JSON list of C-alpha atoms in Angstrom, two decimals:
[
{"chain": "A", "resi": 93, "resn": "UNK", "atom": "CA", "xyz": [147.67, -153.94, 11.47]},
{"chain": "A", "resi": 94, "resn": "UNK", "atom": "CA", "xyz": [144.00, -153.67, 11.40]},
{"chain": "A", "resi": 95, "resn": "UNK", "atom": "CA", "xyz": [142.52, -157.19, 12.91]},
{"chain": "A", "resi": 96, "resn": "UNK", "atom": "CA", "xyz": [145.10, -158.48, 14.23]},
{"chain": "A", "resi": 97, "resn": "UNK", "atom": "CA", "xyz": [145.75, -159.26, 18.14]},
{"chain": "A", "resi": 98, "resn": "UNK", "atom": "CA", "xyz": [147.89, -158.43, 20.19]},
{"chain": "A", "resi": 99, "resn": "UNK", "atom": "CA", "xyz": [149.58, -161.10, 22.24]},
{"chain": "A", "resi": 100, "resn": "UNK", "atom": "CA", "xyz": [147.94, -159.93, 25.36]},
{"chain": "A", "resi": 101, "resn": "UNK", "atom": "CA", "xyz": [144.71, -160.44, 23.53]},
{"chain": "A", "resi": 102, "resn": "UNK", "atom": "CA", "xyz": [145.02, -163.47, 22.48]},
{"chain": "A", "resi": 103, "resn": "UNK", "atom": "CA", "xyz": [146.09, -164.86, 25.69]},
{"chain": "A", "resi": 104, "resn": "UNK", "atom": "CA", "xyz": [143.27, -163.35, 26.95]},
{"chain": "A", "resi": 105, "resn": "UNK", "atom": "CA", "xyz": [140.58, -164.74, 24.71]},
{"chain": "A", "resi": 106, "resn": "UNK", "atom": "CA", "xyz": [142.69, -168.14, 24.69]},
{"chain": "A", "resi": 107, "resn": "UNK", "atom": "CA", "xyz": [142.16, -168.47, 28.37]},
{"chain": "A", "resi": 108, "resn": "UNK", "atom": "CA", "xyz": [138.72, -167.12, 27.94]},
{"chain": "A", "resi": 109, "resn": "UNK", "atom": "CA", "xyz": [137.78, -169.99, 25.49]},
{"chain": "A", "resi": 110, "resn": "UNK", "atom": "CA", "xyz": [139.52, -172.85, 27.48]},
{"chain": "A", "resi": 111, "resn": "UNK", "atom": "CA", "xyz": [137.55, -171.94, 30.92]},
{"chain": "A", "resi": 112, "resn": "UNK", "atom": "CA", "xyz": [135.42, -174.78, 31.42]},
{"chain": "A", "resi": 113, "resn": "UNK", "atom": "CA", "xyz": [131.59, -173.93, 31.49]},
{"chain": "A", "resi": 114, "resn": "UNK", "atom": "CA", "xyz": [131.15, -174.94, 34.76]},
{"chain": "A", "resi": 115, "resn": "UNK", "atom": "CA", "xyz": [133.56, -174.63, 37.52]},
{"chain": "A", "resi": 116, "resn": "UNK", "atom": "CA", "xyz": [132.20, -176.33, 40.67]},
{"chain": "A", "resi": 117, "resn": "UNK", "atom": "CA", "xyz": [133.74, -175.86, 44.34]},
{"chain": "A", "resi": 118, "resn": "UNK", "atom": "CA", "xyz": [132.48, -178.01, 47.42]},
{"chain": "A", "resi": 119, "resn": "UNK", "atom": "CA", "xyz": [130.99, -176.43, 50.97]},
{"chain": "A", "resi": 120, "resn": "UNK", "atom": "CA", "xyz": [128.96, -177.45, 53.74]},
{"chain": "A", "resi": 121, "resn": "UNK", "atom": "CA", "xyz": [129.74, -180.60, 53.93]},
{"chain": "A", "resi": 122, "resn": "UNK", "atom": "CA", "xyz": [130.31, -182.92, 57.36]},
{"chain": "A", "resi": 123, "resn": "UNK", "atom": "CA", "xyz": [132.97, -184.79, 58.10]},
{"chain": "A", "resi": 124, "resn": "UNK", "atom": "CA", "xyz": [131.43, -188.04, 57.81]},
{"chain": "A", "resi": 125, "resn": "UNK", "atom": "CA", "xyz": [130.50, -187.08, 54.41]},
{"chain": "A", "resi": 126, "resn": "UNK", "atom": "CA", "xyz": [134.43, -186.67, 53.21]},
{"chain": "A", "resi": 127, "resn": "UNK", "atom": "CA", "xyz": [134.62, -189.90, 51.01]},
{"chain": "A", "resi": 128, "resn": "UNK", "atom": "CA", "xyz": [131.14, -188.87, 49.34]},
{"chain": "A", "resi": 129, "resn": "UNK", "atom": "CA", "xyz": [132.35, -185.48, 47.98]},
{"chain": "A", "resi": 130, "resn": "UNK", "atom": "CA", "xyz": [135.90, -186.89, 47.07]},
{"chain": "A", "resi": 131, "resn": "UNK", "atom": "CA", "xyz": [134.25, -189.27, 45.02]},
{"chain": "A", "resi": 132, "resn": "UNK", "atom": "CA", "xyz": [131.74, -186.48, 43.29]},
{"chain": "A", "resi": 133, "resn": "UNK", "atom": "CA", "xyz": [134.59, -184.61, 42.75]},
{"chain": "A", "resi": 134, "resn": "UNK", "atom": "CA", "xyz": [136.70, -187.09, 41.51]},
{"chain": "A", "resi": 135, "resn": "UNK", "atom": "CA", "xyz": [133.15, -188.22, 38.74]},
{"chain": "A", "resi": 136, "resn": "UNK", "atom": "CA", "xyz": [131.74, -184.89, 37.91]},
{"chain": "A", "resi": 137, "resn": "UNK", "atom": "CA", "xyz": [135.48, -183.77, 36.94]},
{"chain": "A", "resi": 138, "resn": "UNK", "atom": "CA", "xyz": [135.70, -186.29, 33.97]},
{"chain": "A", "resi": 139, "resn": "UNK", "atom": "CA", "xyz": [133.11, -184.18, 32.72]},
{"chain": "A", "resi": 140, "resn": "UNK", "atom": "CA", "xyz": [134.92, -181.74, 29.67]},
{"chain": "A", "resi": 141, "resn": "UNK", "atom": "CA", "xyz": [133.01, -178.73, 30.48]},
{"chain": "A", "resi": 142, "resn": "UNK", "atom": "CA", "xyz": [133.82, -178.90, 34.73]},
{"chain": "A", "resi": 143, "resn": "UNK", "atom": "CA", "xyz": [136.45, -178.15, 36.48]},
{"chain": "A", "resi": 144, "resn": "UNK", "atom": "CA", "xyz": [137.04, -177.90, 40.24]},
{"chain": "A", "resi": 145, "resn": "UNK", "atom": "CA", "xyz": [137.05, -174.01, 41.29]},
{"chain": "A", "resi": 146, "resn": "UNK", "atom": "CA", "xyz": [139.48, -173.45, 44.55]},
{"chain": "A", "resi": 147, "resn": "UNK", "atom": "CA", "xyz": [138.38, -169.37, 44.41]},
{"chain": "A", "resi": 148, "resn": "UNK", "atom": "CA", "xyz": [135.12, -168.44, 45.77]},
{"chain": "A", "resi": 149, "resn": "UNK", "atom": "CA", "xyz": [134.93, -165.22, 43.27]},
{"chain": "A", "resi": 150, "resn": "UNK", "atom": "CA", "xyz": [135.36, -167.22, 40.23]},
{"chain": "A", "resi": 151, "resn": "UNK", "atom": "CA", "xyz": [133.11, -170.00, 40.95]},
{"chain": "A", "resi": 152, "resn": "UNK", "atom": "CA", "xyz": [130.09, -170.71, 39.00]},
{"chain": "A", "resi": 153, "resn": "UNK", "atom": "CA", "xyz": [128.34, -173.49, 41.45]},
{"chain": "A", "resi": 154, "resn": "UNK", "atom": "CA", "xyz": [128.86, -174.05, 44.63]},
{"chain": "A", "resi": 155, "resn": "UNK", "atom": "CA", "xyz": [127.56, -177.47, 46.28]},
{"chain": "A", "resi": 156, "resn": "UNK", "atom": "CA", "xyz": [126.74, -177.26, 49.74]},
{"chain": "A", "resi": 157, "resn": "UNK", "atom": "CA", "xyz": [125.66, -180.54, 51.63]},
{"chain": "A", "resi": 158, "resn": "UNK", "atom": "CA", "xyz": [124.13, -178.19, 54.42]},
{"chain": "A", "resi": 159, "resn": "UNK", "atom": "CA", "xyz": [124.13, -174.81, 53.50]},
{"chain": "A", "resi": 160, "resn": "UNK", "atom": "CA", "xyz": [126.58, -172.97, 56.21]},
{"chain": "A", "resi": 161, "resn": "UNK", "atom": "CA", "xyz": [127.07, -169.44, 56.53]},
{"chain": "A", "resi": 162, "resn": "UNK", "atom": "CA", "xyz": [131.07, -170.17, 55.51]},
{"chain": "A", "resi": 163, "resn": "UNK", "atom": "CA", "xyz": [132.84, -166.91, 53.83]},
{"chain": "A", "resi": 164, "resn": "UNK", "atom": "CA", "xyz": [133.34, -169.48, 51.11]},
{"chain": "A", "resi": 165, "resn": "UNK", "atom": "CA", "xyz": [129.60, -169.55, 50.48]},
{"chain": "A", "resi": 166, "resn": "UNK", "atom": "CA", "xyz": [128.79, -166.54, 50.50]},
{"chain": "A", "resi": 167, "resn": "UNK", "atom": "CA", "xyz": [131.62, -164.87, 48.77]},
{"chain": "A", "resi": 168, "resn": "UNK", "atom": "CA", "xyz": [130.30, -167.32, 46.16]},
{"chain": "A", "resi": 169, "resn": "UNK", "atom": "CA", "xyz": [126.87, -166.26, 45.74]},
{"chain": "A", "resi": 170, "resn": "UNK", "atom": "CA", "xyz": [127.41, -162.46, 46.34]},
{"chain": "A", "resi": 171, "resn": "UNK", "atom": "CA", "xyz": [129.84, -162.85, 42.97]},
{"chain": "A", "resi": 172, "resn": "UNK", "atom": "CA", "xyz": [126.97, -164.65, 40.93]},
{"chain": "A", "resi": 173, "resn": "UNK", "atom": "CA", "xyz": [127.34, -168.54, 41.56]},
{"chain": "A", "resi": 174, "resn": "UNK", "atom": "CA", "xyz": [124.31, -170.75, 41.85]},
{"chain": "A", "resi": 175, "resn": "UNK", "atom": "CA", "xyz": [124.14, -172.52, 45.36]},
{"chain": "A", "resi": 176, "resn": "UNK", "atom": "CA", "xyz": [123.76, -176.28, 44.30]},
{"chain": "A", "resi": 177, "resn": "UNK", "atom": "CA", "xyz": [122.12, -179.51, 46.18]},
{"chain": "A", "resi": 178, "resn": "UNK", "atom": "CA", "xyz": [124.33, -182.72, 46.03]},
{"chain": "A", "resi": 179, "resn": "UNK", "atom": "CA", "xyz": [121.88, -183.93, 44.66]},
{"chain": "A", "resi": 180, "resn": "UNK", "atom": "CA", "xyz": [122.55, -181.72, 41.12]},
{"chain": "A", "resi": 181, "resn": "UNK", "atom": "CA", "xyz": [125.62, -183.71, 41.08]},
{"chain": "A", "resi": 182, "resn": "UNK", "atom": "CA", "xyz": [124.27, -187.16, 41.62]},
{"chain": "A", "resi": 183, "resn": "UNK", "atom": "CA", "xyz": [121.53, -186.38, 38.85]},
{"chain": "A", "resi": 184, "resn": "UNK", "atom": "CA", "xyz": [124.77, -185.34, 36.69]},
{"chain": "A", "resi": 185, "resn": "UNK", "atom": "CA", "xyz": [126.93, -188.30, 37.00]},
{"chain": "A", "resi": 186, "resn": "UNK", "atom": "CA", "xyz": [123.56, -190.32, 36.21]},
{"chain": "A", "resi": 187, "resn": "UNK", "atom": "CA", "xyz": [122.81, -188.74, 32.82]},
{"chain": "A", "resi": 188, "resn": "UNK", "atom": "CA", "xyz": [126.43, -188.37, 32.20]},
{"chain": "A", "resi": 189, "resn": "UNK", "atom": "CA", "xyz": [126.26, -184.71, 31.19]},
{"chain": "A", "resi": 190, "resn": "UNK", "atom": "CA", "xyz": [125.43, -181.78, 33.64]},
{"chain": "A", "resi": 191, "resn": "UNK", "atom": "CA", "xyz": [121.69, -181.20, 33.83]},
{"chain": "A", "resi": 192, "resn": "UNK", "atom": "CA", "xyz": [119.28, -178.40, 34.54]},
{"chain": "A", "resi": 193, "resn": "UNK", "atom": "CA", "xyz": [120.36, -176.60, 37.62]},
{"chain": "A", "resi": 194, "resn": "UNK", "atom": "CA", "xyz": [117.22, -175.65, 38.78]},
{"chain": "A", "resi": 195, "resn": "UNK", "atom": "CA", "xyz": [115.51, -178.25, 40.52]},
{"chain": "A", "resi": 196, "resn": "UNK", "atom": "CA", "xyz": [118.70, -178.61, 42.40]},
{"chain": "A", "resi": 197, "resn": "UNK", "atom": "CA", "xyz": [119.13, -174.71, 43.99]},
{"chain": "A", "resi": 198, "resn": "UNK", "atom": "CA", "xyz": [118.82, -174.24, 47.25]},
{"chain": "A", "resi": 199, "resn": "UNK", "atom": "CA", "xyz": [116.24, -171.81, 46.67]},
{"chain": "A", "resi": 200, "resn": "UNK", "atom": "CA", "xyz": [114.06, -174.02, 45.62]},
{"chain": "A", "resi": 201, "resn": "UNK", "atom": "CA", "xyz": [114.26, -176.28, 48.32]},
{"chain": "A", "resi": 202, "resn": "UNK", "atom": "CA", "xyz": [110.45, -175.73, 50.67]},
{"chain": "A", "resi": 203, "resn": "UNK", "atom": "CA", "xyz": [111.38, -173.48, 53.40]},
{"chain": "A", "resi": 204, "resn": "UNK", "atom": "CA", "xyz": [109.96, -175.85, 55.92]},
{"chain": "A", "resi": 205, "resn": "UNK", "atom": "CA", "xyz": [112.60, -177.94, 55.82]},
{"chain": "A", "resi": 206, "resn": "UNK", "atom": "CA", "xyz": [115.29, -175.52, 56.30]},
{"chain": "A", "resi": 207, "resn": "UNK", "atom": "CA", "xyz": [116.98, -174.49, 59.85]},
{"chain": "A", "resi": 208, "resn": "UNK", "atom": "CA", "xyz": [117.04, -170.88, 60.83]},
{"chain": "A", "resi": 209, "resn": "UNK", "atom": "CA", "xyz": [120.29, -170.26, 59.37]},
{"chain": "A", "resi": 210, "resn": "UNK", "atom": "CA", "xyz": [119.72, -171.53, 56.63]},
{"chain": "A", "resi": 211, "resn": "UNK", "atom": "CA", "xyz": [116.29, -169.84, 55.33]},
{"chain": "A", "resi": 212, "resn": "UNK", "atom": "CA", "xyz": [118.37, -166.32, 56.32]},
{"chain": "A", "resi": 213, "resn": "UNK", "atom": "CA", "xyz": [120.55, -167.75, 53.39]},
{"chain": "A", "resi": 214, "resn": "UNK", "atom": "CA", "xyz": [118.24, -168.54, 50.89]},
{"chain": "A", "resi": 215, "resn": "UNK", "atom": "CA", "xyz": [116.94, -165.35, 51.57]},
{"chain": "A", "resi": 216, "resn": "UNK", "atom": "CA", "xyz": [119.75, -163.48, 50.78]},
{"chain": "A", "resi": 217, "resn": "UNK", "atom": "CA", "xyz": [121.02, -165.87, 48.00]},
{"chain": "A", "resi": 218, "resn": "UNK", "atom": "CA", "xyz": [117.65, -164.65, 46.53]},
{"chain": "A", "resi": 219, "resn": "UNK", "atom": "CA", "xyz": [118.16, -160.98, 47.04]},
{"chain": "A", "resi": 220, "resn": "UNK", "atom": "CA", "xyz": [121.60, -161.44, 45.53]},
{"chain": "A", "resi": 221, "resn": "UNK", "atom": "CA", "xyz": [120.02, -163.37, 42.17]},
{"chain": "A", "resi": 222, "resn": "UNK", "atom": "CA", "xyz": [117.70, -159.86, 41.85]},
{"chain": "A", "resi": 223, "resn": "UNK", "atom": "CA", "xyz": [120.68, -157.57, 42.16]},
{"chain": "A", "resi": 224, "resn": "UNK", "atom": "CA", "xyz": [119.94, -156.58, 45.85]},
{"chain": "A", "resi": 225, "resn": "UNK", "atom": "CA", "xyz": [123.35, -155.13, 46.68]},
{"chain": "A", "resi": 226, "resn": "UNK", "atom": "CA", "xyz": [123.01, -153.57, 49.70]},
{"chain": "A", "resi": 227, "resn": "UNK", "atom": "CA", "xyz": [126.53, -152.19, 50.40]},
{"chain": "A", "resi": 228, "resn": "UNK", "atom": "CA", "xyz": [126.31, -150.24, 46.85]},
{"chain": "A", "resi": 229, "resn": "UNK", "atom": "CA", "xyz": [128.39, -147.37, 46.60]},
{"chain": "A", "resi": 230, "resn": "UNK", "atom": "CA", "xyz": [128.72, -147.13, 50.21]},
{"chain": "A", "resi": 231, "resn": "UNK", "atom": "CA", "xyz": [132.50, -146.54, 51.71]},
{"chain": "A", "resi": 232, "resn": "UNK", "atom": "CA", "xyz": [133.32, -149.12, 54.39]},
{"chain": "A", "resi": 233, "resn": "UNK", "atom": "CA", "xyz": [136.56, -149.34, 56.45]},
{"chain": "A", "resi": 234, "resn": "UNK", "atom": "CA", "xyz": [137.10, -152.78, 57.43]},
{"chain": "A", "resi": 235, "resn": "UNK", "atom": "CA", "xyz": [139.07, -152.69, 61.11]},
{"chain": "A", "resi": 236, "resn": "UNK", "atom": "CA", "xyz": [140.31, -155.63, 61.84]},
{"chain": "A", "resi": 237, "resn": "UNK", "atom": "CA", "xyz": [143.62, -157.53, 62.92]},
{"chain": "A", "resi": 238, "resn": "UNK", "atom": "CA", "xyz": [145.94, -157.68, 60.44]},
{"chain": "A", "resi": 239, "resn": "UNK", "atom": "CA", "xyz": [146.40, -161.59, 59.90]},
{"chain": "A", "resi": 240, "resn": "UNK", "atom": "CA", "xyz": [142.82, -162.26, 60.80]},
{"chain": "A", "resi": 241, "resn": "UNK", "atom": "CA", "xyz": [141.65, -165.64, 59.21]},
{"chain": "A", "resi": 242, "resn": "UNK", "atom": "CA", "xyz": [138.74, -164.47, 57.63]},
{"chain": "A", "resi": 243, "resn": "UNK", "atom": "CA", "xyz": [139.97, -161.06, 56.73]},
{"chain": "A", "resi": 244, "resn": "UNK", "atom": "CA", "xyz": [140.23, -161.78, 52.79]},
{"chain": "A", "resi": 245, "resn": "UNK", "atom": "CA", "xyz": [136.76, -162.98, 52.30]},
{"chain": "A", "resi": 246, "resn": "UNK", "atom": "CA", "xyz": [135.34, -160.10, 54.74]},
{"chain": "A", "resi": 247, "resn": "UNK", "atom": "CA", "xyz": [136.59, -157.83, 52.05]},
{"chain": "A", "resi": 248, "resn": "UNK", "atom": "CA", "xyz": [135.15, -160.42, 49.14]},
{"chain": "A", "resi": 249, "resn": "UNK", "atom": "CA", "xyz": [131.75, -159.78, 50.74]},
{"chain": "A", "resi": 250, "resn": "UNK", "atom": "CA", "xyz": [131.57, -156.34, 51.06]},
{"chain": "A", "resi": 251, "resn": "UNK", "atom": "CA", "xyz": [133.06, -156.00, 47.58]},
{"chain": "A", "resi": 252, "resn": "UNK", "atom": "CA", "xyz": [130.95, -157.88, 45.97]},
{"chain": "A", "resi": 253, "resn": "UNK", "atom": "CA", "xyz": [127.82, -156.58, 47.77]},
{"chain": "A", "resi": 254, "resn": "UNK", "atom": "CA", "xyz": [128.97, -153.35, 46.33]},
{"chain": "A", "resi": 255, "resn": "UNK", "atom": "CA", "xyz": [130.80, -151.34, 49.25]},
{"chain": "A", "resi": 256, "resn": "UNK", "atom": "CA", "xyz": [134.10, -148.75, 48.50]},
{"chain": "A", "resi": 257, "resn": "UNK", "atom": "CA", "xyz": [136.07, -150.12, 50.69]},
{"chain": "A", "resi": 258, "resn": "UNK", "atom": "CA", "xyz": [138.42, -147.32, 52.24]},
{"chain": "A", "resi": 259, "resn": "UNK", "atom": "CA", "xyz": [141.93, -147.95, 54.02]},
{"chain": "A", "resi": 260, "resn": "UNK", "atom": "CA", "xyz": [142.96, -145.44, 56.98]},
{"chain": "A", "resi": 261, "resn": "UNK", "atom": "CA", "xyz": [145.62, -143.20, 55.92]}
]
């Protein structure tokens, strides 16, 4: 019949209109800082529209207490998630509803107080945010050991930087 769904569909949309707004994954933070980010986690949580994100592709902020070069980070912002301070989350949990996210991006932290490592990631979390994708429509074989730890989000990278990636035959 004309307008109606199928069941497929309207799992589909279901799901689709139950994802919270914002789902939120933690990186870059130091050990000492453990009880910290359980605790933001635990707060910003209560929040109805936030949910904690365990996959990098499907997250839509990452907070990063230092701003690492971790796969997790940047398979993050090469799939469109906005690279958060802590301090987005502590301005959250003090208006009690999730605030502006742009005074809180790492890109808009002053360059002169970023490390090395760290401006060559706001750099390319900024190319990423204009669409720079500089694998596009290139094909890529990705040699590596099989059960390498990292293999997964190697592929996550280059995928969502826009590489084919090819398998030997």
């Amino acid at each position: 019949e004309k307008g109606s769904l199928t069941m497929r569909q309207f799992v589909s949309s279901t799901e689709t209109t139950q994802q919270s707004a914002y789902r939120i994954m933690f990186s870059g933070w130091e050990r000492w800082e453990a009880e910290r980010k359980r605790r933001l986690i635990q707060e910003i949580e209560k929040f109805d529209n936030v949910t904690s994100e365990g996959d990098a592709t499907k997250v839509t902020h990452l907070v990063s207490g230092a701003l690492m070069k971790t796969p997790k980070t940047i398979v993050a912002f090469m799939n469109g998630a906005k690279i958060m301070l802590p301090a987005w989350v502590d301005a959250c949990l003090e208006a009690g509803a999730v605030v502006d996210e742009d005074p809180f991006l790492w890109t808009t932290r002053g360059v002169e107080t970023l490390n090395k490592m760290q401006r060559e990631l706001v750099r390319a979390i900024a190319n990423a945010d204009s669409g720079l994708r500089p694998w596009e429509g290139k094909k890529v074989c990705l040699l590596m050991a099989k059960d390498h730890p990292h293999g997964e989000a190697f592929k996550q990278i280059l995928v969502a930087a826009g590489a084919k990636l090819q398998t030997l035959a």
